[in-house]
PDB file of N, CA and C in Angstrom:
ATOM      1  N   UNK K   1     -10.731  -8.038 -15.328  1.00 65.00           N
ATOM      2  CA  UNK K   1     -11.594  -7.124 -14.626  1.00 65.00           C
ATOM      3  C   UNK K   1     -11.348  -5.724 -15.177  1.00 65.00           C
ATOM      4  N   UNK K   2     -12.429  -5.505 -15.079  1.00 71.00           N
ATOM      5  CA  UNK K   2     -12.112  -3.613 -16.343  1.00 71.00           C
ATOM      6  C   UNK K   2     -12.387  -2.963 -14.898  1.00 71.00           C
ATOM      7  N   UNK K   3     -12.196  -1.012 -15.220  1.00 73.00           N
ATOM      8  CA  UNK K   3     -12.494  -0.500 -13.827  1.00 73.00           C
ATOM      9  C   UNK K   3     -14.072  -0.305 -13.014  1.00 73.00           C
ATOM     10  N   UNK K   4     -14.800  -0.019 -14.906  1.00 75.00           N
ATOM     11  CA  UNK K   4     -15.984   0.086 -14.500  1.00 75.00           C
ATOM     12  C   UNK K   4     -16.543  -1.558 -13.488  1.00 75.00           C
ATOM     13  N   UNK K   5     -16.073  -2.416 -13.719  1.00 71.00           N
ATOM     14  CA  UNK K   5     -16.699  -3.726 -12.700  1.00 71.00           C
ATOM     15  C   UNK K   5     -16.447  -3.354 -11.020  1.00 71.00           C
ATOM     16  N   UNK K   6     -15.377  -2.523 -11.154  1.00 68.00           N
ATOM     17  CA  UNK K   6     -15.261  -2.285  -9.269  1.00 68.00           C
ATOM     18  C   UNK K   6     -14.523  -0.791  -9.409  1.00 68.00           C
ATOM     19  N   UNK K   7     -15.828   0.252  -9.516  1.00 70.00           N
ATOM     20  CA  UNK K   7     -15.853   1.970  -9.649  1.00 70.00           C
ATOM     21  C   UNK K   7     -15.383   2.214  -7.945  1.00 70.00           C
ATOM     22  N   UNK K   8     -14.911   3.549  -8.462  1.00 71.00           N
ATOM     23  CA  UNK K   8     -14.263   4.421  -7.461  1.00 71.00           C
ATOM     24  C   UNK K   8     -15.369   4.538  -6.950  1.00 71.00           C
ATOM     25  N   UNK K   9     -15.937   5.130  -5.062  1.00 71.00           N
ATOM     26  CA  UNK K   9     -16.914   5.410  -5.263  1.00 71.00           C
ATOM     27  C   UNK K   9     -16.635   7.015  -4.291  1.00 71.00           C
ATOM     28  N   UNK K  10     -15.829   6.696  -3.828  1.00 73.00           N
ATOM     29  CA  UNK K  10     -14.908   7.978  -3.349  1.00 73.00           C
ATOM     30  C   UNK K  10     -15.929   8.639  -1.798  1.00 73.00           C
ATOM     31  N   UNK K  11     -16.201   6.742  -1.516  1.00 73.00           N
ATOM     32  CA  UNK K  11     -16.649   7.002  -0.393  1.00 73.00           C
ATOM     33  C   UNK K  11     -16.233   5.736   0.796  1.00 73.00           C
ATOM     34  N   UNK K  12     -16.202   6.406   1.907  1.00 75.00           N
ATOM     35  CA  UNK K  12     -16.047   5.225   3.205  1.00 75.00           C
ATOM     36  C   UNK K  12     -17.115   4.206   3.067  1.00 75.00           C
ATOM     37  N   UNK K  13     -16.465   2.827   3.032  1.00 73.00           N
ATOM     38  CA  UNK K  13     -17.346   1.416   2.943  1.00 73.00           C
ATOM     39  C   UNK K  13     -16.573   0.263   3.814  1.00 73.00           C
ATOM     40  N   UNK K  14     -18.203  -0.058   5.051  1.00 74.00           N
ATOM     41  CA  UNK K  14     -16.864  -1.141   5.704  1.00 74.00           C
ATOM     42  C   UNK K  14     -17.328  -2.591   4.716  1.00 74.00           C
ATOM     43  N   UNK K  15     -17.872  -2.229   3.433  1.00 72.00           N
ATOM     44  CA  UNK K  15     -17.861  -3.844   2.900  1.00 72.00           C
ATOM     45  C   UNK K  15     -17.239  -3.862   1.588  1.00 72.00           C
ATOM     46  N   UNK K  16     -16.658  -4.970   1.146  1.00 72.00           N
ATOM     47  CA  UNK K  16     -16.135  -4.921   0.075  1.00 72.00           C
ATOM     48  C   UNK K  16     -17.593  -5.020  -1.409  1.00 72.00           C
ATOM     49  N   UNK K  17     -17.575  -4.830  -2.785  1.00 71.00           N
ATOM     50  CA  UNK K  17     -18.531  -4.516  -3.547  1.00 71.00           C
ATOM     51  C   UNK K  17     -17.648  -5.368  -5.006  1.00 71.00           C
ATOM     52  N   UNK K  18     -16.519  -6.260  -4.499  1.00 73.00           N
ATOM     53  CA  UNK K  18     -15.927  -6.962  -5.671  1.00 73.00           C
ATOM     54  C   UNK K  18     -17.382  -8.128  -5.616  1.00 73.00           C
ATOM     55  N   UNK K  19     -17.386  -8.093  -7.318  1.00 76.00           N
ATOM     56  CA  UNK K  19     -18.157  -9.661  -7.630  1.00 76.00           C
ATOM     57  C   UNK K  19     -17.312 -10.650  -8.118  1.00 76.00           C
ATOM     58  N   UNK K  20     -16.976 -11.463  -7.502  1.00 78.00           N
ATOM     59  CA  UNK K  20     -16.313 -12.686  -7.539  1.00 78.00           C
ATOM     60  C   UNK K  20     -15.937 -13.273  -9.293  1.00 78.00           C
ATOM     61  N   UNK K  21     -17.098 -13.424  -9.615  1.00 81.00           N
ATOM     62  CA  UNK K  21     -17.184 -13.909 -11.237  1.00 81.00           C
ATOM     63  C   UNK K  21     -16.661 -12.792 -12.373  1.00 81.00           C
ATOM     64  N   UNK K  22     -15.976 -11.217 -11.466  1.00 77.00           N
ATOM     65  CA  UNK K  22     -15.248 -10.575 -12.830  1.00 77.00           C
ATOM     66  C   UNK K  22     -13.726 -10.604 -11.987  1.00 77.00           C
ATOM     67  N   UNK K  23     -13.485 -11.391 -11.259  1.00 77.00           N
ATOM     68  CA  UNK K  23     -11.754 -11.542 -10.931  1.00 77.00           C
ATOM     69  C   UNK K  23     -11.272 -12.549 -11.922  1.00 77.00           C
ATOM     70  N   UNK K  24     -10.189 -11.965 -12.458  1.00 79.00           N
ATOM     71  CA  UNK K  24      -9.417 -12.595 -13.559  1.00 79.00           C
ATOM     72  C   UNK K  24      -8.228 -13.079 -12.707  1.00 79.00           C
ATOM     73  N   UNK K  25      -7.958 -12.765 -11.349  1.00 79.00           N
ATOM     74  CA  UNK K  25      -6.887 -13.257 -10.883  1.00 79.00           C
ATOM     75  C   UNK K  25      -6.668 -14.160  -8.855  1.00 79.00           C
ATOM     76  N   UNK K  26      -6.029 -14.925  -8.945  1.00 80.00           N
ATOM     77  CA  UNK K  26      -6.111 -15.245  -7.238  1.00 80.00           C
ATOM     78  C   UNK K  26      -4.397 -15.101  -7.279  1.00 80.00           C
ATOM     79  N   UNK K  27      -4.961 -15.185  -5.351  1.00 80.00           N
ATOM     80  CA  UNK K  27      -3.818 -15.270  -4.999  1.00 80.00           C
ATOM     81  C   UNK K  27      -2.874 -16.659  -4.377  1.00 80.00           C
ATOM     82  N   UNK K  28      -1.968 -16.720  -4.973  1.00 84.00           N
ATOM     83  CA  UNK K  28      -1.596 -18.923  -4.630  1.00 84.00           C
ATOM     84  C   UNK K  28      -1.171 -18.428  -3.215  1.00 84.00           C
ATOM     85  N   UNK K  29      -0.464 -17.295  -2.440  1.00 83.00           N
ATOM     86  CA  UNK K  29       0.285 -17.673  -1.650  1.00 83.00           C
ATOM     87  C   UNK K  29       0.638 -16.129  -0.842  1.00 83.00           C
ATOM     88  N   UNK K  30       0.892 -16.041   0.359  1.00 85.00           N
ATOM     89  CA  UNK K  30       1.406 -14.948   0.787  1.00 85.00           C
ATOM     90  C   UNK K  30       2.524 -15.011   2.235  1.00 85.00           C
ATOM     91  N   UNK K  31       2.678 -14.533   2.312  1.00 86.00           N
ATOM     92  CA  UNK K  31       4.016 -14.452   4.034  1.00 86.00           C
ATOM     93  C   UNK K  31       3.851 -13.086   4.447  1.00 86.00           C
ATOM     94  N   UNK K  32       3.638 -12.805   5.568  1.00 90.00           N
ATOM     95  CA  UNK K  32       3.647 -11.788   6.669  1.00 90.00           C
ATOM     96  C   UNK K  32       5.044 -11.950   7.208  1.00 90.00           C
ATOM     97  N   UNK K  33       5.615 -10.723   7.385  1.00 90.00           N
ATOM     98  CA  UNK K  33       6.643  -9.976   7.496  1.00 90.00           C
ATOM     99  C   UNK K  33       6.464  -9.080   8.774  1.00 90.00           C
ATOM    100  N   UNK K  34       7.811  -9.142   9.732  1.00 91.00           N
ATOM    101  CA  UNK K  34       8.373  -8.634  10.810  1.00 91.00           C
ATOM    102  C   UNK K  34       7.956  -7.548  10.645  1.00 91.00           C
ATOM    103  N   UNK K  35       7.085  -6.953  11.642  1.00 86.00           N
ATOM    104  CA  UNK K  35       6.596  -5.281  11.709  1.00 86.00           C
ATOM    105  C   UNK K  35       7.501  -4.657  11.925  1.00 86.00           C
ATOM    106  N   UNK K  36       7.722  -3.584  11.244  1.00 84.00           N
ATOM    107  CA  UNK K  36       8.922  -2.061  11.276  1.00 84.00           C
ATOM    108  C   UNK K  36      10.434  -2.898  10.932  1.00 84.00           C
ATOM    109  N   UNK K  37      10.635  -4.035  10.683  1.00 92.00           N
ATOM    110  CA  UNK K  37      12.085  -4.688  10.152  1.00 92.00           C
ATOM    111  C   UNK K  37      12.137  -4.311   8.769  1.00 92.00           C
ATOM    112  N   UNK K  38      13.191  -3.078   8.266  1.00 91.00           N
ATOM    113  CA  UNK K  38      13.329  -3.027   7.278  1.00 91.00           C
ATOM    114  C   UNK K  38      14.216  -4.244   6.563  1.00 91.00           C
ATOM    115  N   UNK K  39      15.024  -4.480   7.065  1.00 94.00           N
ATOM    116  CA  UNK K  39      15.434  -5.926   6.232  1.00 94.00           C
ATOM    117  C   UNK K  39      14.291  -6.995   5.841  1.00 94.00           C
ATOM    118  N   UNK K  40      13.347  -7.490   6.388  1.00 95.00           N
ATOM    119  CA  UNK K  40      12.501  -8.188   5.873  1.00 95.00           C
ATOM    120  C   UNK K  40      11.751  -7.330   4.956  1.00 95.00           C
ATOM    121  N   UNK K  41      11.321  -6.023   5.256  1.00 94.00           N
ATOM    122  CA  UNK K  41      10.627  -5.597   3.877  1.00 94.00           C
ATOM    123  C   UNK K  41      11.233  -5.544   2.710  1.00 94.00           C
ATOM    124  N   UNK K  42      12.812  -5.207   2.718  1.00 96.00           N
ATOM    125  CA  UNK K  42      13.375  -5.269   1.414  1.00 96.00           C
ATOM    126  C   UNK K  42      13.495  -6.425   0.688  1.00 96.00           C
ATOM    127  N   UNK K  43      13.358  -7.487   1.286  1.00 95.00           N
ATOM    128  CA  UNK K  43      13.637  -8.804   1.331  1.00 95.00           C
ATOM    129  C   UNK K  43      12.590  -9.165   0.151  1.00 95.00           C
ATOM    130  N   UNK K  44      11.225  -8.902   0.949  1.00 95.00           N
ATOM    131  CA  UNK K  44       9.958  -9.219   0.185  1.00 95.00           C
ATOM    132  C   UNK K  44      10.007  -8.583  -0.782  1.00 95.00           C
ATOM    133  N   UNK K  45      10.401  -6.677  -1.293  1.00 95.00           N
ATOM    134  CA  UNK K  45      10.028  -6.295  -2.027  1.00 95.00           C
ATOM    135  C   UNK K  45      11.162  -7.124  -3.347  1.00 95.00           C
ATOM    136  N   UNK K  46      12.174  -7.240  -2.821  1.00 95.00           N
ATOM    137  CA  UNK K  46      13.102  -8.037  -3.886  1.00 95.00           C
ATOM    138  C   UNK K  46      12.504  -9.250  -4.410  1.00 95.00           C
ATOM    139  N   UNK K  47      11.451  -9.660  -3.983  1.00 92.00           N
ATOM    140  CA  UNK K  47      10.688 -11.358  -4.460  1.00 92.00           C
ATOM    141  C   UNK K  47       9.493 -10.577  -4.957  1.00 92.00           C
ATOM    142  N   UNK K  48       8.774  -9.696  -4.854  1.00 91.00           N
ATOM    143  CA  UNK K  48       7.155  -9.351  -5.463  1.00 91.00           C
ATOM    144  C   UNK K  48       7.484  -7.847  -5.050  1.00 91.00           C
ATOM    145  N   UNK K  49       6.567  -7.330  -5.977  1.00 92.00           N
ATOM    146  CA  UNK K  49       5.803  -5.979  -4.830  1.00 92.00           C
ATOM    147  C   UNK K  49       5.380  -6.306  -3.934  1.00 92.00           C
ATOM    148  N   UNK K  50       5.320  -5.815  -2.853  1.00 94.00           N
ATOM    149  CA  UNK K  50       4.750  -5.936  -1.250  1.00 94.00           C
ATOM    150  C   UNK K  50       3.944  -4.534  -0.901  1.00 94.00           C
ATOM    151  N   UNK K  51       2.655  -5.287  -0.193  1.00 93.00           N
ATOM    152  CA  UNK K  51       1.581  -4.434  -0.219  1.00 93.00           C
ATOM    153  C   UNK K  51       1.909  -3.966   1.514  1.00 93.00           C
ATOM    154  N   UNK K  52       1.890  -2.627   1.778  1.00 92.00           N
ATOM    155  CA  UNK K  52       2.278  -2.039   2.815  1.00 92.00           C
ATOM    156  C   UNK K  52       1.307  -1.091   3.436  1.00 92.00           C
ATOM    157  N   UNK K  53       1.600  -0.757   4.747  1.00 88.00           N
ATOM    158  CA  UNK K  53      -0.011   0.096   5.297  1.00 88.00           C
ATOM    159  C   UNK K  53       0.960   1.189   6.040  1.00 88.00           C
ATOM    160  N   UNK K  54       0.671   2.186   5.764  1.00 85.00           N
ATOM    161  CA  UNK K  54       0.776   3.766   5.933  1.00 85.00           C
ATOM    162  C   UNK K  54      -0.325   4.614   6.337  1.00 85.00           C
ATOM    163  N   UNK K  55       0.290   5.524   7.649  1.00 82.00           N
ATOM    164  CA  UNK K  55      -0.612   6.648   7.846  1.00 82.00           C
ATOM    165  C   UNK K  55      -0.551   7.733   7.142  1.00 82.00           C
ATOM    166  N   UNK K  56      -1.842   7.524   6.675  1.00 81.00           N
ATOM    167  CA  UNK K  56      -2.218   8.858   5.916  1.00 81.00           C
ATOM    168  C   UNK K  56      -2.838   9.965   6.112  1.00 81.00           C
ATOM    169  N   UNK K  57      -3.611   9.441   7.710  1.00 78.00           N
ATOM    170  CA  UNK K  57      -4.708  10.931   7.896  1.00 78.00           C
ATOM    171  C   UNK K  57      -4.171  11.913   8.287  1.00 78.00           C
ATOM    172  N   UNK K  58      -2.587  12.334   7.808  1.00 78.00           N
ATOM    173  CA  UNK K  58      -2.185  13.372   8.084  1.00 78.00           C
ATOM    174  C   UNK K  58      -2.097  14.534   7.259  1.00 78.00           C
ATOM    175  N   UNK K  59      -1.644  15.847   7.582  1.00 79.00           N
ATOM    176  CA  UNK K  59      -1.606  16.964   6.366  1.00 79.00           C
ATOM    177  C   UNK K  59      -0.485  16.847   5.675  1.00 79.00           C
ATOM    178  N   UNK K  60       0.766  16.467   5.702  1.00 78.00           N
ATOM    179  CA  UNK K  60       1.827  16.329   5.567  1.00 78.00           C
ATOM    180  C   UNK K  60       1.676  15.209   4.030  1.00 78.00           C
ATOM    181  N   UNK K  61       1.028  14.550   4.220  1.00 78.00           N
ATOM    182  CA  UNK K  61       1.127  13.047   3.771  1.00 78.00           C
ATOM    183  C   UNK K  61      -0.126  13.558   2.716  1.00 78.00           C
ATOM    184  N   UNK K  62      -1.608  14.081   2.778  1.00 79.00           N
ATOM    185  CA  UNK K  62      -2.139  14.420   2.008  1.00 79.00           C
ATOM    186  C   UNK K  62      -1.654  15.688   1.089  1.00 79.00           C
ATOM    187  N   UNK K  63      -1.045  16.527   1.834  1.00 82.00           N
ATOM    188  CA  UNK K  63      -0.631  17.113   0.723  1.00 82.00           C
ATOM    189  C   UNK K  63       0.850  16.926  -0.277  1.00 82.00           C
ATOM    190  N   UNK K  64       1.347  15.858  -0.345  1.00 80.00           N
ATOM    191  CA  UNK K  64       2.429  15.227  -1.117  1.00 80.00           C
ATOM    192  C   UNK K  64       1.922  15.250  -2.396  1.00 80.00           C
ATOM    193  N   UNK K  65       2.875  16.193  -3.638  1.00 82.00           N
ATOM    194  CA  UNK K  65       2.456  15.898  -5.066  1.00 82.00           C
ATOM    195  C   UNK K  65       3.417  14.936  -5.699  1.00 82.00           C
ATOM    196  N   UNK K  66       4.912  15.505  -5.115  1.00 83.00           N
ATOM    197  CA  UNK K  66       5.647  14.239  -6.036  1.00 83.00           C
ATOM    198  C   UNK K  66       7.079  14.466  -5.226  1.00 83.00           C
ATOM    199  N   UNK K  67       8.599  13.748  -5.521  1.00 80.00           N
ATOM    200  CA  UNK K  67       9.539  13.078  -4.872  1.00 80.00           C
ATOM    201  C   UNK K  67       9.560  12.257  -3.449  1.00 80.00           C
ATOM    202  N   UNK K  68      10.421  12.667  -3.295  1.00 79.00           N
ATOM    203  CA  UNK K  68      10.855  12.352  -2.035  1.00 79.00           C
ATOM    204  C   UNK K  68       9.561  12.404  -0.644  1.00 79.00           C
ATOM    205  N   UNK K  69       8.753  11.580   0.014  1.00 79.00           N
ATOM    206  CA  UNK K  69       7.989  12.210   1.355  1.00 79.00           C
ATOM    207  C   UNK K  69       9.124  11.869   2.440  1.00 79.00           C
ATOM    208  N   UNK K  70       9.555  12.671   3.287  1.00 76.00           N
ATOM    209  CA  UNK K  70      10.571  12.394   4.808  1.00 76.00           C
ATOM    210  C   UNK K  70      10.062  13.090   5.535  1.00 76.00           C
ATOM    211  N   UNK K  71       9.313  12.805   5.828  1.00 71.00           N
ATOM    212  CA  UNK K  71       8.678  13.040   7.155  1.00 71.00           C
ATOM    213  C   UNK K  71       9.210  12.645   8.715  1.00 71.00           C
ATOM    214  N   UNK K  72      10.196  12.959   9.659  1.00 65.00           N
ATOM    215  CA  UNK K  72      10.354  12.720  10.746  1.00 65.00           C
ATOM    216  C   UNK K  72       9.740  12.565  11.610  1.00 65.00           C
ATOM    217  N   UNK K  73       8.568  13.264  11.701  1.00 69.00           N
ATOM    218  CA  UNK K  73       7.919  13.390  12.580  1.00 69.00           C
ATOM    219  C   UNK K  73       6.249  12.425  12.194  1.00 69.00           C
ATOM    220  N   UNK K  74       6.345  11.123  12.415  1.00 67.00           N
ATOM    221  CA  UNK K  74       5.429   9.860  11.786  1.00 67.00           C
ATOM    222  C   UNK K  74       4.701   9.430  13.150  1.00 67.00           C
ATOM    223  N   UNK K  75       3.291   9.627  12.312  1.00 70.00           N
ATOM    224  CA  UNK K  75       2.385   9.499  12.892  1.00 70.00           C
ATOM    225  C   UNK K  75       2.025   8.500  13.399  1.00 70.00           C
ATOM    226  N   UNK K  76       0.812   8.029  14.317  1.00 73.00           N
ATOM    227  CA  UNK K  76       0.801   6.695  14.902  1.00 73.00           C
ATOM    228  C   UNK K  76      -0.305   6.136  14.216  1.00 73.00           C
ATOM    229  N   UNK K  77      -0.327   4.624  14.009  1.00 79.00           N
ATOM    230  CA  UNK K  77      -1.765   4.233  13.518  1.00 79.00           C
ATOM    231  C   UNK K  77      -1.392   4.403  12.120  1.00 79.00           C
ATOM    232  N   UNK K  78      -2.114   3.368  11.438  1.00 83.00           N
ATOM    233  CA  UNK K  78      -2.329   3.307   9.805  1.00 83.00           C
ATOM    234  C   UNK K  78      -3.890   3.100   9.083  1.00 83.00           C
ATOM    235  N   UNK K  79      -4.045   3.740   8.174  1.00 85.00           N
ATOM    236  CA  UNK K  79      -5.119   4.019   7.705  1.00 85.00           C
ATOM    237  C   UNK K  79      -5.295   3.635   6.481  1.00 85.00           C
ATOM    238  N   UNK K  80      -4.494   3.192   5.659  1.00 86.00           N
ATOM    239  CA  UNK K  80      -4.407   3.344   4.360  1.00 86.00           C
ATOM    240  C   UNK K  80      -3.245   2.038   3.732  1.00 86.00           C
ATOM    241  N   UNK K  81      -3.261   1.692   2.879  1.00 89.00           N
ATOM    242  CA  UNK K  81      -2.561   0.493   2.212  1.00 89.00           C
ATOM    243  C   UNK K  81      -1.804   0.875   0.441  1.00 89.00           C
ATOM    244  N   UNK K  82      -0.648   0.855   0.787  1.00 91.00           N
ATOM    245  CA  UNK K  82      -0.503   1.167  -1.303  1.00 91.00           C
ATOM    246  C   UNK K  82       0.676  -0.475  -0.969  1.00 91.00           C
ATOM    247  N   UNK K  83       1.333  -0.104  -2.106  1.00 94.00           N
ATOM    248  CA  UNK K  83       2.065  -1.562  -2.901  1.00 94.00           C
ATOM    249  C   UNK K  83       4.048  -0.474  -2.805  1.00 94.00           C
ATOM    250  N   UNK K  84       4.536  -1.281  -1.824  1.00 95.00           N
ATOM    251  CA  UNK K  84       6.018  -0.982  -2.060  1.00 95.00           C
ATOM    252  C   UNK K  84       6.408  -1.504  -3.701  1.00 95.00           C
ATOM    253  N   UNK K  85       7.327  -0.964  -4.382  1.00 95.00           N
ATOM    254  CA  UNK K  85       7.633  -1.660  -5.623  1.00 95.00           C
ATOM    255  C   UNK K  85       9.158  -2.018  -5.999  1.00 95.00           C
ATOM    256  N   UNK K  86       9.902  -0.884  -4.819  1.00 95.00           N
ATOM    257  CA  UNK K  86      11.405  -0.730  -5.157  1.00 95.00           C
ATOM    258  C   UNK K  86      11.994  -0.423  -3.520  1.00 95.00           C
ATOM    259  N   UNK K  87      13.480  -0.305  -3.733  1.00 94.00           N
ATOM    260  CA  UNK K  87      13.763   0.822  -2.364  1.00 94.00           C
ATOM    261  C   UNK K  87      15.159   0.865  -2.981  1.00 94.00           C
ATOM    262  N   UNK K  88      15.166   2.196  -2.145  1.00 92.00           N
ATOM    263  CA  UNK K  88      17.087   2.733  -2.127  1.00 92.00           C
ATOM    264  C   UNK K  88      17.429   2.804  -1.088  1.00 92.00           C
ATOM    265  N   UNK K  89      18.618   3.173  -0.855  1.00 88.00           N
ATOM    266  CA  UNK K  89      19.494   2.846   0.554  1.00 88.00           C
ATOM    267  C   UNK K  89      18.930   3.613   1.323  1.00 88.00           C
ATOM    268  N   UNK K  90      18.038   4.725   1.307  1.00 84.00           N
ATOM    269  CA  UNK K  90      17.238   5.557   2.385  1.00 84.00           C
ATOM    270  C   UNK K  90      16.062   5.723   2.151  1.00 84.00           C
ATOM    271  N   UNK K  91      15.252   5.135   0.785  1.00 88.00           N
ATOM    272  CA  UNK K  91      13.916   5.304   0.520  1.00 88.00           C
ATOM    273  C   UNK K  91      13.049   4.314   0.217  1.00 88.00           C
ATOM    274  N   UNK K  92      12.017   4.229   0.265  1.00 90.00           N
ATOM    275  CA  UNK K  92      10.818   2.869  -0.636  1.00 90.00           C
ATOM    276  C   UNK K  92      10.422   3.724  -1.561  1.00 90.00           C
ATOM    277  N   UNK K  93      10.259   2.408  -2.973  1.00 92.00           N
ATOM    278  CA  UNK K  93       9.224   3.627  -4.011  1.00 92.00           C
ATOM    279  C   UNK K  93       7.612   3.042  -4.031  1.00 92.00           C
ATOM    280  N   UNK K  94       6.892   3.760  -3.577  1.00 90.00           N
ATOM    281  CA  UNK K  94       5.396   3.203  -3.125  1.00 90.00           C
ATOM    282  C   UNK K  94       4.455   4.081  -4.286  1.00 90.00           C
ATOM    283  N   UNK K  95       3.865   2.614  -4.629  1.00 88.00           N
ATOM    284  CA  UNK K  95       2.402   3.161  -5.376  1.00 88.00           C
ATOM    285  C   UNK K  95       1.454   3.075  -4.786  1.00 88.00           C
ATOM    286  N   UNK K  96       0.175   3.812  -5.003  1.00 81.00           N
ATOM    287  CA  UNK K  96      -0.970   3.751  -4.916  1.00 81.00           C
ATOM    288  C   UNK K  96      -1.966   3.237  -5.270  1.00 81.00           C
TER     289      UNK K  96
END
């Protein structure tokens, strides 16, 4: 699948716009994981990347350019989805 087959459109859509016949890939298998248990998330991220959901509609969180985000003060509700890839003893490293 190239990008032009499924473009940014850099707009709110409640439908998906993938065409089936340019996926080069499935998925065999997945497991859902204990909400807010960080031991099970590390768990998973140690077997795959693990795809994770984060609030984002905040200012804090939109305006992040780069290290560390610690935010204490975490918002309620999730809006948004990236891919855990790593973690350290106090952090996740999350892509987008």
């Amino acid at each position: 699948m190239n990008e032009s087959d499924y473009p940014y459109s850099g707009a709110v859509s409640k439908w998906c716009h993938l065409r089936e016949e340019n996926a080069t890939n499935t998925i065999a298998s997945y497991e859902v994981i204990l909400q807010n248990s960080t031991y099970e998330l590390k768990k998973a991220i140690m077997t795959a990347p693990t795809t994770v959901a984060l609030a984002s509609g905040n200012t804090y969180f939109r305006q992040y350019k780069n290290g560390i985000l610690n935010n204490l003060a975490c918002p309620v509700g999730t809006d948004h989805d990236a891919l855990a890839v790593g973690y350290g003893e106090e952090f996740y490293s999350v892509t987008n």
